[in-house]
Short mmCIF file of C-alpha atoms and ligand atoms in Angstrom, two decimals:
data_model
loop_
_atom_site.label_atom_id
_atom_site.label_comp_id
_atom_site.label_asym_id
_atom_site.label_seq_id
_atom_site.Cartn_x
_atom_site.Cartn_y
_atom_site.Cartn_z
CA MET V 1 127.92 144.71 -76.54
CA ASP V 2 126.32 144.67 -80.05
CA ASN V 3 126.43 148.50 -80.11
CA ASP V 4 130.09 148.36 -80.11
CA ILE V 5 130.20 146.61 -83.44
CA GLU V 6 130.33 148.81 -86.56
CA ARG V 7 129.42 146.02 -88.88
CA ILE V 8 129.01 142.13 -89.12
CA LEU V 9 131.53 140.53 -91.19
CA VAL V 10 130.80 136.95 -90.98
CA ALA V 11 127.22 136.00 -89.73
CA GLU V 12 126.55 133.14 -87.30
CA GLU V 13 124.67 131.04 -89.90
CA VAL V 14 127.42 131.70 -92.47
CA ILE V 15 130.03 130.44 -90.06
CA GLU V 16 127.80 127.21 -89.21
CA LYS V 17 127.53 126.30 -92.85
CA ARG V 18 131.14 126.69 -93.74
CA LEU V 19 132.31 124.74 -90.65
CA ASP V 20 130.13 121.87 -92.01
CA VAL V 21 132.34 121.91 -95.27
CA ILE V 22 135.73 122.23 -93.21
CA ALA V 23 134.91 119.69 -90.72
CA ALA V 24 133.83 117.11 -93.47
CA ARG V 25 137.30 117.78 -95.17
CA ILE V 26 139.08 117.23 -91.98
CA THR V 27 137.20 113.97 -91.18
CA GLU V 28 138.01 112.74 -94.75
CA ASP V 29 141.66 113.79 -94.66
CA PHE V 30 142.33 112.40 -91.06
CA ARG V 31 140.21 109.18 -91.36
CA HIS V 32 143.30 106.90 -91.27
CA GLU V 33 144.73 108.36 -87.99
CA GLU V 34 144.28 105.95 -85.12
CA THR V 35 143.82 109.08 -82.95
CA LEU V 36 144.00 112.64 -84.07
CA GLN V 37 145.66 115.02 -81.73
CA VAL V 38 144.20 118.57 -81.94
CA VAL V 39 146.05 121.38 -80.39
CA ALA V 40 144.01 124.60 -79.93
CA ILE V 41 145.74 127.98 -79.25
CA LEU V 42 143.94 129.85 -76.44
CA LYS V 43 142.04 131.89 -75.90
CA GLY V 44 141.06 132.81 -79.49
CA ALA V 45 140.49 129.33 -80.76
CA LEU V 46 138.04 128.19 -78.20
CA VAL V 47 134.80 128.77 -79.87
CA PHE V 48 136.02 127.77 -83.29
CA MET V 49 137.47 124.43 -81.83
CA ALA V 50 134.15 123.60 -80.01
CA ASP V 51 131.94 124.15 -82.94
CA LEU V 52 134.35 122.62 -85.35
CA LEU V 53 135.19 119.47 -83.53
CA ARG V 54 131.64 118.63 -82.74
CA ARG V 55 131.12 118.17 -86.39
CA VAL V 56 134.18 115.95 -86.59
CA PRO V 57 133.29 112.16 -85.81
CA LEU V 58 136.81 110.87 -85.59
CA LYS V 59 138.57 109.66 -82.40
CA LEU V 60 140.53 112.64 -81.29
CA GLU V 61 142.26 114.24 -78.31
CA ILE V 62 142.22 117.93 -77.37
CA GLU V 63 145.18 119.69 -76.06
CA CYS V 64 145.39 123.49 -75.45
CA LEU V 65 148.31 125.92 -75.78
CA ASN V 66 148.33 129.31 -74.08
CA VAL V 67 150.13 131.68 -76.41
CA ALA V 68 150.31 135.53 -76.41
CA SER V 69 151.08 137.57 -79.15
CA TYR V 70 148.79 140.53 -79.00
CA HIS V 71 148.99 141.74 -75.38
CA GLY V 72 145.79 143.67 -75.31
CA GLY V 73 145.89 146.13 -78.39
CA THR V 74 144.96 145.71 -81.83
CA GLU V 75 148.66 145.50 -83.25
CA SER V 76 150.89 142.25 -83.04
CA SER V 77 153.73 142.65 -80.73
CA GLY V 78 155.92 140.57 -83.16
CA GLN V 79 156.84 138.18 -80.42
CA VAL V 80 155.19 134.81 -79.67
CA ASP V 81 155.25 133.86 -75.89
CA PHE V 82 154.47 130.25 -74.70
CA LEU V 83 152.73 130.62 -71.32
CA ASP V 84 152.16 127.11 -70.16
CA GLN V 85 154.42 125.48 -67.73
CA LYS V 86 153.91 122.08 -69.13
CA LEU V 87 153.44 121.76 -73.04
CA PRO V 88 151.52 118.75 -74.37
CA ASP V 89 153.26 115.43 -75.22
CA VAL V 90 153.10 115.51 -79.13
CA LYS V 91 155.76 113.09 -79.83
CA GLY V 92 155.11 110.90 -82.83
CA HIS V 93 151.76 112.38 -83.35
CA THR V 94 149.95 113.96 -86.35
CA ILE V 95 148.63 117.20 -85.10
CA LEU V 96 145.83 119.52 -86.23
CA LEU V 97 146.83 122.94 -85.00
CA LEU V 98 143.68 125.29 -84.58
CA ASP V 99 143.92 129.13 -84.27
CA ASP V 100 141.26 131.82 -84.60
CA ILE V 101 143.06 134.10 -87.24
CA LEU V 102 146.08 134.09 -89.39
CA ASP V 103 147.40 137.65 -89.43
CA THR V 104 151.19 138.21 -89.62
CA GLY V 105 151.61 134.48 -89.54
CA ARG V 106 154.06 134.63 -86.72
CA THR V 107 151.96 132.60 -84.19
CA LEU V 108 151.06 129.69 -86.53
CA GLN V 109 154.66 129.44 -87.66
CA ALA V 110 156.29 129.74 -84.11
CA VAL V 111 153.84 127.18 -82.73
CA SER V 112 154.11 124.80 -85.61
CA ALA V 113 157.83 125.08 -85.29
CA LYS V 114 157.67 124.22 -81.60
CA LEU V 115 155.44 121.27 -81.99
CA MET V 116 157.83 119.89 -84.61
CA GLU V 117 160.77 120.51 -82.33
CA MET V 118 158.87 118.61 -79.62
CA GLY V 119 158.71 115.56 -81.84
CA ALA V 120 155.25 115.78 -83.54
CA LYS V 121 155.28 113.73 -86.75
CA GLU V 122 153.39 116.25 -88.83
CA VAL V 123 151.65 119.49 -88.12
CA LYS V 124 148.44 120.46 -90.23
CA THR V 125 146.78 123.92 -89.47
CA ALA V 126 143.18 125.17 -89.45
CA VAL V 127 142.04 128.72 -88.91
CA LEU V 128 138.81 130.44 -88.96
CA LEU V 129 139.90 133.57 -90.48
CA SER V 130 142.76 134.43 -92.63
CA LYS V 131 143.62 138.04 -93.42
CA ASP V 132 144.49 139.00 -96.94
CA LYS V 133 147.92 140.62 -96.73
CA VAL V 134 151.57 140.10 -96.95
CA ARG V 135 152.59 138.05 -93.89
CA ALA V 136 155.73 138.64 -91.76
CA ALA V 137 156.21 134.96 -91.53
CA GLU V 138 155.63 132.83 -94.63
CA VAL V 139 152.84 130.54 -93.74
CA GLU V 140 149.46 129.48 -94.88
CA ALA V 141 146.87 127.46 -93.24
CA ASP V 142 146.06 123.95 -94.52
CA TYR V 143 142.21 124.75 -93.71
CA THR V 144 140.75 128.09 -93.83
CA ALA V 145 137.13 128.94 -93.22
CA PHE V 146 137.10 132.51 -94.30
CA GLU V 147 139.50 134.99 -96.02
CA ILE V 148 138.99 138.57 -94.80
CA ALA V 149 140.40 142.03 -95.52
CA ASP V 150 143.26 143.40 -93.34
CA GLU V 151 141.07 144.92 -90.59
CA PHE V 152 140.66 144.23 -86.91
CA VAL V 153 137.79 141.96 -86.08
CA VAL V 154 136.24 140.55 -82.88
CA GLY V 155 133.73 137.95 -82.01
CA TYR V 156 133.49 134.19 -82.19
CA GLY V 157 136.46 133.75 -79.99
CA LEU V 158 138.33 136.88 -81.01
CA ASP V 159 138.77 139.68 -78.48
CA TYR V 160 139.62 143.20 -77.91
CA ASP V 161 141.16 143.87 -74.51
CA GLY V 162 139.66 140.47 -73.35
CA LYS V 163 136.13 141.22 -74.33
CA TYR V 164 133.72 140.36 -77.36
CA ARG V 165 134.85 136.74 -77.52
CA ASN V 166 131.21 135.55 -76.94
CA LEU V 167 129.77 137.11 -79.80
CA PRO V 168 128.22 134.51 -82.06
CA TYR V 169 129.38 136.31 -85.20
CA VAL V 170 132.77 138.03 -86.58
CA GLY V 171 132.48 141.81 -86.61
CA VAL V 172 134.40 144.94 -86.93
CA LEU V 173 134.71 147.07 -83.76
CA ASP V 174 133.53 150.52 -83.95
CA SER V 175 136.60 152.84 -83.96
CA LYS V 176 135.13 154.76 -80.91
CA VAL V 177 135.60 151.79 -78.80
CA ILE V 178 139.42 151.43 -79.69
CA LYS V 179 141.54 153.07 -77.27
CA SER V 180 144.24 155.32 -78.87
P1 XMP N 1 149.57 136.48 -86.07
O1 XMP N 1 149.83 137.90 -86.27
O2 XMP N 1 150.69 135.84 -85.20
O3 XMP N 1 148.42 136.61 -85.26
O4 XMP N 1 149.35 135.78 -87.37
C1 XMP N 1 147.63 135.54 -84.73
C2 XMP N 1 147.16 136.05 -83.38
O5 XMP N 1 146.78 137.52 -83.29
C3 XMP N 1 145.49 137.75 -82.82
N1 XMP N 1 144.82 138.54 -83.88
C4 XMP N 1 143.69 139.18 -83.74
N2 XMP N 1 142.70 139.23 -82.61
N3 XMP N 1 141.40 140.50 -83.92
C5 XMP N 1 141.69 139.84 -82.88
O6 XMP N 1 140.89 139.80 -81.79
C6 XMP N 1 142.17 140.41 -85.02
O7 XMP N 1 141.68 141.15 -86.03
C7 XMP N 1 143.40 139.80 -84.92
N4 XMP N 1 144.44 139.70 -85.74
C8 XMP N 1 145.39 138.81 -85.01
C9 XMP N 1 144.98 136.55 -82.57
O8 XMP N 1 145.02 136.05 -80.99
C10 XMP N 1 145.70 135.48 -83.31
O9 XMP N 1 145.67 134.29 -82.74
#
């Protein structure tokens, strides 16, 4: 699996140190919430969520949302589909929305809007990665662990064609692996 990676962009130890910082900020900012409701976007945010939230010693609840925007390739489809039959009850709650990467911005924007429409009091957002680019949807995350260049990355929750999510680092996929 490592052979398919052209270069490591964010090493495991670097991610761990940065998560300490982001988690401390989140802990401080949400310390007055009686219960913080966290909503993670599956499947990409799984690894980020697990490692981040174990560093946040607050009383919190975890919900997950199944959302699709990539459909297996390396280009965003431009459409955000909500795949769950039943969405979490967010009415009146402050939500911390987690995603793996902010790319075109469509996913964070669509999910934040949906949560507000469902009655959330406030939606704050945290992403592991943010691509440095002009976004199709005007949105920025409240907490960003790493800014990266506009290239396709895998690992630490991010996939290509369903694979590489379990790599402990973020890396750039070798172009020979990408199906044309
Ligand atoms: P948008 O464009 O809506 O994208 O901000 C968010 C979702 O698109 C996926 N995405 C990627 N997945 N490598 C991936 O494995 C990437 O470089 C990449 N860029 C975007 C991801 O699912 C994210 O939640």
